[in-house]
Coordinates of N, CA and C in Angstrom, one line a residue:
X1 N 0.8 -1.2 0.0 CA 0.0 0.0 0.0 C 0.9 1.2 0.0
X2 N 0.5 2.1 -1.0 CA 1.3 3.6 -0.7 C 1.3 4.7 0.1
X3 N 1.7 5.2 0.6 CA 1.1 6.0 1.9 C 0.8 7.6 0.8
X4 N 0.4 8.2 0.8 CA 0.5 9.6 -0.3 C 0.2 10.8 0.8
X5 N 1.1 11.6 0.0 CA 1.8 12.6 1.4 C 0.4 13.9 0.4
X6 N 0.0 14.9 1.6 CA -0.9 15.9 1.7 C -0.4 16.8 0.2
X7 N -1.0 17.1 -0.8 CA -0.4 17.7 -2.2 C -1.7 18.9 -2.2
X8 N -1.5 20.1 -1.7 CA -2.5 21.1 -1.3 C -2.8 21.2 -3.4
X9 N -3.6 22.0 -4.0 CA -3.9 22.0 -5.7 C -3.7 23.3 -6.0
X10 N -2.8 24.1 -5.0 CA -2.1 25.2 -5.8 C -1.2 25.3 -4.7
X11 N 0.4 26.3 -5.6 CA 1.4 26.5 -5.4 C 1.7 27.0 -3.7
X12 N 2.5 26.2 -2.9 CA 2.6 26.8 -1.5 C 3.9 27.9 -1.8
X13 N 3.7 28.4 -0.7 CA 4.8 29.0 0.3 C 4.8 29.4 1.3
X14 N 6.3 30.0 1.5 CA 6.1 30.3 3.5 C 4.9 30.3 4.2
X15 N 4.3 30.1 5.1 CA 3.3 30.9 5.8 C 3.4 31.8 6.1
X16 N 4.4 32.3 6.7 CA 4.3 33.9 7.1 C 4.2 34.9 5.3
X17 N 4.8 34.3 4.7 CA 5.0 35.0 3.1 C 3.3 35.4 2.6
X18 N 2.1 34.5 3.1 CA 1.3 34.2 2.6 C 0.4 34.8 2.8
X19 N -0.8 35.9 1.8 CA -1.6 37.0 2.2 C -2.8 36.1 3.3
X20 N -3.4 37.2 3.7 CA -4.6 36.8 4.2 C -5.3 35.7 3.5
X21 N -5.7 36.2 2.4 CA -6.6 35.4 1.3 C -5.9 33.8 1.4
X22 N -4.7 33.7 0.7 CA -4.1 32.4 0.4 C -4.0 31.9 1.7
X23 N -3.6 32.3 2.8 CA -3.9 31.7 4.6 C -5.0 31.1 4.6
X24 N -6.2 31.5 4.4 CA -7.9 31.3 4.5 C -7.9 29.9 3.7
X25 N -7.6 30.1 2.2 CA -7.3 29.2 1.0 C -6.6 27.8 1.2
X26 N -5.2 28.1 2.0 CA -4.9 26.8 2.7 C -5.6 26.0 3.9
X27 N -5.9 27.2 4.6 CA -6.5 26.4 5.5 C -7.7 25.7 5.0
X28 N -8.8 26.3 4.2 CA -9.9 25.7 3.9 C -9.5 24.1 3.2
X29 N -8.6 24.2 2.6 CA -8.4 23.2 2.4 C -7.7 21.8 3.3
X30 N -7.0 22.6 4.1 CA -6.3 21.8 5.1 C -7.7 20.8 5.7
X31 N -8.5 22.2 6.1 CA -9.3 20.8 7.1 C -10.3 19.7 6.3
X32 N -10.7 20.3 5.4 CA -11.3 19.4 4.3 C -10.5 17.9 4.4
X33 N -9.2 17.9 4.2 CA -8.2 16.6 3.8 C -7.9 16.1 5.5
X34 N -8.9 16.3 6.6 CA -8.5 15.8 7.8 C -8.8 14.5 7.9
X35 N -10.0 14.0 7.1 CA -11.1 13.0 7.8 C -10.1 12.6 6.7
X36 N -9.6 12.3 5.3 CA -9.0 11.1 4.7 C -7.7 10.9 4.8
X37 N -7.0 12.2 5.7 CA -5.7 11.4 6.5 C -5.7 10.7 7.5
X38 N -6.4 11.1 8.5 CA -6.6 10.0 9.5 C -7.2 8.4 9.2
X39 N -7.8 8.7 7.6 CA -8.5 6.9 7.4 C -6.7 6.3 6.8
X40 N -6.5 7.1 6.2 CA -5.4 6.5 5.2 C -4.4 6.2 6.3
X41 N -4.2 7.2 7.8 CA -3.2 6.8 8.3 C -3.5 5.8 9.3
X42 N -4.6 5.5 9.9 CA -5.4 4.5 10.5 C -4.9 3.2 9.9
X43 N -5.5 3.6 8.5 CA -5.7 2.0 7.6 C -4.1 1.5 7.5
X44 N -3.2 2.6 7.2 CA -1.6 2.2 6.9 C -0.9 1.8 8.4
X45 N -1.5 2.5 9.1 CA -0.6 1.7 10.6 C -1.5 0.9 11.2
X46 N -2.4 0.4 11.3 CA -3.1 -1.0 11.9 C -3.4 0.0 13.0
X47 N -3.7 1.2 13.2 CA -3.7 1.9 14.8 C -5.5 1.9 14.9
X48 N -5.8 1.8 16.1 CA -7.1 2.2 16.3 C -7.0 3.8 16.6
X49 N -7.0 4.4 16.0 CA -7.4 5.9 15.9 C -8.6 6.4 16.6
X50 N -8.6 6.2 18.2 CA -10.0 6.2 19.0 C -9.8 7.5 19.7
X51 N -8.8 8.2 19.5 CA -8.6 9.7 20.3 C -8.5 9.5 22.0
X52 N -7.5 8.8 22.3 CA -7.7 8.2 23.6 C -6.1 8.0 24.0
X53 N -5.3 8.1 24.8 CA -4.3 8.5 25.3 C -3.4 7.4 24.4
X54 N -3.9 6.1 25.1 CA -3.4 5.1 24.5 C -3.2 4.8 23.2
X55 N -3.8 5.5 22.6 CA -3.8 5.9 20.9 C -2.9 6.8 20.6
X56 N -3.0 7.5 21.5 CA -1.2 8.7 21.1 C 0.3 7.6 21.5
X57 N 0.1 7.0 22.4 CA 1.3 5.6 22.7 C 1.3 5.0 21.5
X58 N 0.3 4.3 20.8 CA 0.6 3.5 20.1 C 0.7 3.8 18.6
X59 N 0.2 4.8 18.0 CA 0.7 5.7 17.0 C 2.2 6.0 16.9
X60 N 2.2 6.4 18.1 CA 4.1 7.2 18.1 C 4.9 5.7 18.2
X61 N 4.7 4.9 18.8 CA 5.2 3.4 18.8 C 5.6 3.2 17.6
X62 N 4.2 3.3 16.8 CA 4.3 2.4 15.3 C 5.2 3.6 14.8
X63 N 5.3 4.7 14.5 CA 6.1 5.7 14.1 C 7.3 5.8 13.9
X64 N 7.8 5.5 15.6 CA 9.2 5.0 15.7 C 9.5 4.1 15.0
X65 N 8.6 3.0 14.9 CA 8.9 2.2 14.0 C 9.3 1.6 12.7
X66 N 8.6 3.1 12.0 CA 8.3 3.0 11.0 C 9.3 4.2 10.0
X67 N 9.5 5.2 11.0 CA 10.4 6.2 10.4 C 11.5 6.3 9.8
X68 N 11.7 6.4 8.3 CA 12.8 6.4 7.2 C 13.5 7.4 7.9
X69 N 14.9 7.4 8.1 CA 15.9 8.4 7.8 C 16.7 8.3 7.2
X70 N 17.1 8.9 6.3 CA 18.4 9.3 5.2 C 19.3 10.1 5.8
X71 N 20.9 9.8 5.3 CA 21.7 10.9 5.1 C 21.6 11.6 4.5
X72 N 22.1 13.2 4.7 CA 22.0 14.0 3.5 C 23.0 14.1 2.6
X73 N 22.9 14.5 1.4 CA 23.8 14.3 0.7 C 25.1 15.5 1.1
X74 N 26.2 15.2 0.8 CA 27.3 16.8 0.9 C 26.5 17.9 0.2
X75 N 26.3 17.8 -0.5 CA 26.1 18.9 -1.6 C 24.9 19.2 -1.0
X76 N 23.8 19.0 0.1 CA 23.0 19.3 0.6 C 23.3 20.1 1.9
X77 N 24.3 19.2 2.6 CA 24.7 19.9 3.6 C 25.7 21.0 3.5
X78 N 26.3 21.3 2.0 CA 26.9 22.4 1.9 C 26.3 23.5 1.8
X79 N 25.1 23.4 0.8 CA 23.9 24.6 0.5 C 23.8 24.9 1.7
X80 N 23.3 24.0 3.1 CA 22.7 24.5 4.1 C 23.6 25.3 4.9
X81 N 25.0 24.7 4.7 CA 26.0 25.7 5.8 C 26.4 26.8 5.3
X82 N 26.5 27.8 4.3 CA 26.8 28.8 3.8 C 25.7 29.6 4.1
X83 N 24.7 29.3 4.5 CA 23.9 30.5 4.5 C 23.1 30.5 6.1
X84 N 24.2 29.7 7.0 CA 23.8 29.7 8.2 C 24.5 30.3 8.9
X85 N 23.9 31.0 9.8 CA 25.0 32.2 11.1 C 26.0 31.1 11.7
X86 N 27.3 31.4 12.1 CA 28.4 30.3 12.3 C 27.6 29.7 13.9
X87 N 26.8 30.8 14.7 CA 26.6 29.9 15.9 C 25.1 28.9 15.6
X88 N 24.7 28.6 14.7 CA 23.7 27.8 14.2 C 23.7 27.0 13.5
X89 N 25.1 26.5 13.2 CA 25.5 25.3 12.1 C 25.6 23.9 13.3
X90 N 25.4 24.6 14.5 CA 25.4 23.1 15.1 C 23.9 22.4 15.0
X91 N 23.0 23.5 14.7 CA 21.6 23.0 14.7 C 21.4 22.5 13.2
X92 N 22.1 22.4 12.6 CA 21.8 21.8 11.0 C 21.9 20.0 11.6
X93 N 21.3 19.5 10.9 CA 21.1 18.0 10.9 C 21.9 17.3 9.9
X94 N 22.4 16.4 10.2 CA 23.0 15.5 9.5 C 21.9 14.7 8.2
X95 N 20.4 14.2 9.0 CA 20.1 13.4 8.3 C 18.7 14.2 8.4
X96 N 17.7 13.3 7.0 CA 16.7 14.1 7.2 C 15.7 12.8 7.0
X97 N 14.1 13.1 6.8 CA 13.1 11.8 6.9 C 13.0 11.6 4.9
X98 N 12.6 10.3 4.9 CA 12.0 10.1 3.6 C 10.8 10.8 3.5
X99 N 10.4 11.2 2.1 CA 9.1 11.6 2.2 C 8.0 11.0 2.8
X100 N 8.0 9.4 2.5 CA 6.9 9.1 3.3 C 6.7 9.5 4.3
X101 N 7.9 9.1 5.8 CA 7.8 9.6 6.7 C 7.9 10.9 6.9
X102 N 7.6 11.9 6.3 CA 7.6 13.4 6.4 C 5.9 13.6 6.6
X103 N 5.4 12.5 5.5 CA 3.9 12.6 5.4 C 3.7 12.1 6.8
X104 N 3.9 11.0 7.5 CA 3.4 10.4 8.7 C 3.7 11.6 9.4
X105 N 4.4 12.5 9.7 CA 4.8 13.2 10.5 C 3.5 14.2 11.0
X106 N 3.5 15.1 9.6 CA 2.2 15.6 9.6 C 0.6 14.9 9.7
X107 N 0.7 14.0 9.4 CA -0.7 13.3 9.7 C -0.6 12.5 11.2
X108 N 0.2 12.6 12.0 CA 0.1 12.2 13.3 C 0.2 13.7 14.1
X109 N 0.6 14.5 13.5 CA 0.6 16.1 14.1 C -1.2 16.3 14.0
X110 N -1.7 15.9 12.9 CA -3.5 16.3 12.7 C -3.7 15.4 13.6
X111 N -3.5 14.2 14.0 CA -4.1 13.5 14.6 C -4.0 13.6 16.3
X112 N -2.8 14.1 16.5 CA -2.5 14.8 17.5 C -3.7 15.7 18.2
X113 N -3.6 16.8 17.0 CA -5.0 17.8 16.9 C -6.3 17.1 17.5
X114 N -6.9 16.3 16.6 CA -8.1 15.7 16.8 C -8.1 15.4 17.9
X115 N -7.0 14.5 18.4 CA -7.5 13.7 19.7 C -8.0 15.2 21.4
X116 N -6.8 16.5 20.9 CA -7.1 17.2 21.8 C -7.8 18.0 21.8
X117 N -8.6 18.4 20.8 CA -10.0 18.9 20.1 C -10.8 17.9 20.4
X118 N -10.9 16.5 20.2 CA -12.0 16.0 20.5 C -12.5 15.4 22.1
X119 N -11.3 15.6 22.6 CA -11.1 15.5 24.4 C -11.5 16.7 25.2
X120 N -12.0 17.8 24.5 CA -11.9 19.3 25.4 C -13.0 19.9 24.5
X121 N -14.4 20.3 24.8 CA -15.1 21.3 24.7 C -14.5 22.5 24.1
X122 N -14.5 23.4 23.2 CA -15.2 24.4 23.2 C -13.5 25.0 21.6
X123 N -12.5 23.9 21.8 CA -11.4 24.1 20.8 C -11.9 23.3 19.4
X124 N -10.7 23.8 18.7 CA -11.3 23.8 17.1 C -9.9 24.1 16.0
X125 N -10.0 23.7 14.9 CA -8.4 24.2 14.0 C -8.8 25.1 13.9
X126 N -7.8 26.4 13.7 CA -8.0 27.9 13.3 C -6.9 28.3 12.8
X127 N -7.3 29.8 12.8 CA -5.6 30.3 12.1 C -5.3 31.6 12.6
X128 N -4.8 32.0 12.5 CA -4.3 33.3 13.6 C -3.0 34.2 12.3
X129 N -4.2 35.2 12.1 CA -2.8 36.3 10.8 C -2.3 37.2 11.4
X130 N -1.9 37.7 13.0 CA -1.4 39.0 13.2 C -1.1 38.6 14.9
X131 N -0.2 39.0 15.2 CA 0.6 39.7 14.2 C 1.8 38.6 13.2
X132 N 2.2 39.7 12.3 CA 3.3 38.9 11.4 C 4.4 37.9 12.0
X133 N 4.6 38.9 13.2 CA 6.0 38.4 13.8 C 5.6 37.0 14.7
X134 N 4.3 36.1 14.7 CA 3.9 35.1 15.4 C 4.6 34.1 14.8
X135 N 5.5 33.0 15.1 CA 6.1 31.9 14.5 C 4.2 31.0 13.8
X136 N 3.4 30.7 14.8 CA 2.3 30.4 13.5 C 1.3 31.3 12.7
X137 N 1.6 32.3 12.8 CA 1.0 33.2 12.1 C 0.6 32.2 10.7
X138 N -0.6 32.1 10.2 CA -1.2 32.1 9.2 C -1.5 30.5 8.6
X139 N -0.8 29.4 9.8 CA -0.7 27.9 9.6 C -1.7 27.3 10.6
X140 N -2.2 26.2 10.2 CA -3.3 25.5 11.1 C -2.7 25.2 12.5
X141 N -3.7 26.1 13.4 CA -3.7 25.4 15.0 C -4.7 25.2 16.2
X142 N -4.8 24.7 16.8 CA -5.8 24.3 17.7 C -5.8 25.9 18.4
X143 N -7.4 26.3 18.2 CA -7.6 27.6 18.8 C -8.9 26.9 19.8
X144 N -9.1 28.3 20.6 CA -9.9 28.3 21.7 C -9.3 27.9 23.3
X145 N -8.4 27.7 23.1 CA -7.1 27.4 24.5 C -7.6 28.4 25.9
X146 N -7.6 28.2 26.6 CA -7.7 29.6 27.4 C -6.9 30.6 28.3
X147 N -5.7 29.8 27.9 CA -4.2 31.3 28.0 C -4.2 31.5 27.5
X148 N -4.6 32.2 26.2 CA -4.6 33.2 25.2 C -2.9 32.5 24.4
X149 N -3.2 31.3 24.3 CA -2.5 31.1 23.0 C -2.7 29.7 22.2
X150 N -2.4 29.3 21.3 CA -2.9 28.5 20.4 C -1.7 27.2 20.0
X151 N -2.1 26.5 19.6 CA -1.5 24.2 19.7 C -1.2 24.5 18.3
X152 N 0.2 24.4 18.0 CA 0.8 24.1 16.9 C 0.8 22.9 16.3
X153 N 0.4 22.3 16.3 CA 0.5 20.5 16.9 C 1.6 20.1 15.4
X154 N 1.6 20.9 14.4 CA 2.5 20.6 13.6 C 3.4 20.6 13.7
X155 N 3.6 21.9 14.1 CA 5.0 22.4 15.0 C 5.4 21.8 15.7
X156 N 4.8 21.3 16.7 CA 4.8 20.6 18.3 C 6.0 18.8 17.5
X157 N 5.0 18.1 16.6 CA 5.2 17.2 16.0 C 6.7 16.9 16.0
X158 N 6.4 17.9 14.6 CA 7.6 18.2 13.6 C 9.1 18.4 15.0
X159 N 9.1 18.9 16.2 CA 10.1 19.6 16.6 C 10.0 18.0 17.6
X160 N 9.1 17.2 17.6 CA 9.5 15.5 18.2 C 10.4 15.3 17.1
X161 N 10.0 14.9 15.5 CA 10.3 14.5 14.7 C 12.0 14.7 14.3
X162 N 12.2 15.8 15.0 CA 13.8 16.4 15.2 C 14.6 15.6 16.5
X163 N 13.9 15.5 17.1 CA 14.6 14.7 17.7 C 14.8 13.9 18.0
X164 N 13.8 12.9 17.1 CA 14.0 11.5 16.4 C 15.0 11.0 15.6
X165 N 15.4 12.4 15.0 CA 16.6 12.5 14.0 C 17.7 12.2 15.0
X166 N 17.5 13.4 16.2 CA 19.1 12.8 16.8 C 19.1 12.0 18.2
X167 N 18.5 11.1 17.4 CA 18.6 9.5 17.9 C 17.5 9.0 19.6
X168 N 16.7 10.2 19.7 CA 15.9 10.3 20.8 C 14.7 9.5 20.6
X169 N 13.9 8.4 21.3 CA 13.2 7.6 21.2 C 12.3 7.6 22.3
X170 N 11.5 8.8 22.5 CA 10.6 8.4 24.0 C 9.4 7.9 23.3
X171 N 8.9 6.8 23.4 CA 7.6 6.2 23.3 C 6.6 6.8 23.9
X172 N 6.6 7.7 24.8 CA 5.5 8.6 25.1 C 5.5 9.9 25.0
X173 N 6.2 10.2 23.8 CA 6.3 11.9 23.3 C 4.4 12.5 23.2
X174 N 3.8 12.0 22.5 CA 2.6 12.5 22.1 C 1.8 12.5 23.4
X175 N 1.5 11.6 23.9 CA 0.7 11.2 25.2 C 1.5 12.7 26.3
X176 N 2.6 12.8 26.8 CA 3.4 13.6 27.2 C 3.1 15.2 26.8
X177 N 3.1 15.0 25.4 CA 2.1 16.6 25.0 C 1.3 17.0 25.4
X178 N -0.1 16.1 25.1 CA -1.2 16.0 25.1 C -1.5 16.3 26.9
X179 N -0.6 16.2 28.1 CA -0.3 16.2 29.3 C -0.1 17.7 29.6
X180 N 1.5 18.0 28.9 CA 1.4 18.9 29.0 C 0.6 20.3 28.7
X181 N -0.1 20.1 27.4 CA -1.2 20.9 27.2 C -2.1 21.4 28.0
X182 N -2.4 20.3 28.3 CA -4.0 20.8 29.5 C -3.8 21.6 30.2
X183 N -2.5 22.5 30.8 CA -2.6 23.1 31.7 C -2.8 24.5 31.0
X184 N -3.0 24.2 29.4 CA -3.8 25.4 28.7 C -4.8 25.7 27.9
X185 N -5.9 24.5 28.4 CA -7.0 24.2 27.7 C -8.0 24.1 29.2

């Protein structure tokens, strides 16, 4: 079975780069494609996708398990060090994920979402355009929080998924989130 990574039907870029309008545009789309990543990623990891703690354990389980990493090529890591400040070339990565697992990444980051949207009254995906200078300014995240700020969960993921890279394996990263959160929902 192939796993097929999220292919938005017009041209991305940055989020912060991205007017109002095309913010709205991606998002509308984003949530539309929620309910057939979770079947596709359900059906491809054997997980019961029940939004229940133990569903965040056993997702990230099969994840670990399942996660391609590559080396990067030189010529990869050369483009990346030239245009990096000298005290931030230690944060460059050696290796990076296969696309497939780039796609798992993000569709356990939505699923992430869902489970703590569907555990908590009154939150929901949203999007937040202002100010500019917000790191998610204008990218899907769980809104309605009640510290007045908002669940990147992609971000949240993605910055596990880094440190999967350097060789870090907690089997209860997501569950752990999902913990940590509440004390802002």
């Amino acid at each position: 079975m192939e796993y097929k990574s999220m292919q938005p039907p017009f041209g991305m870029k940055e989020y912060s780069e991205m007017s109002k309008n095309e913010a709205k545009e991606h998002f509308n789309w984003f949530k539309q494609q929620i309910p057939s990543r979770l079947e596709q990623l359900g059906a491809f990891s054997q997980i019961h996708l029940d939004y229940t703690d133990r569903s965040l354990i056993d997702i990230w389980e099969w994840y670990l398990g399942n996660v391609q990493i590559q080396s990067k090529s030189a010529s990869e890591l050369e483009e990346e060090h030239p245009e990096t400040e000298e005290w931030l070339k230690s944060y460059i990565y050696e290796k990076k994920l296969y696309i497939k697992s780039q796609a798992f990444t993000i569709d356990i980051a939505i699923y992430l979402g869902e489970t703590v949207k569907s555990n908590h009254s009154g939150l929901d995906w949203g999007i937040v355009f202002k100010p500019k200078s917000y790191i998610s300014v204008n990218r899907p995240v769980i809104t309605g929080l009640t510290k007045e700020t908002d669940m990147d969960v992609i971000m949240i993921v993605t910055n596990k998924m880094f440190a999967v890279l350097k060789g870090q394996r907690n089997l209860n990263a997501l569950f752990d989130i999902n913990h940590t959160w509440k004390e802002f929902i």
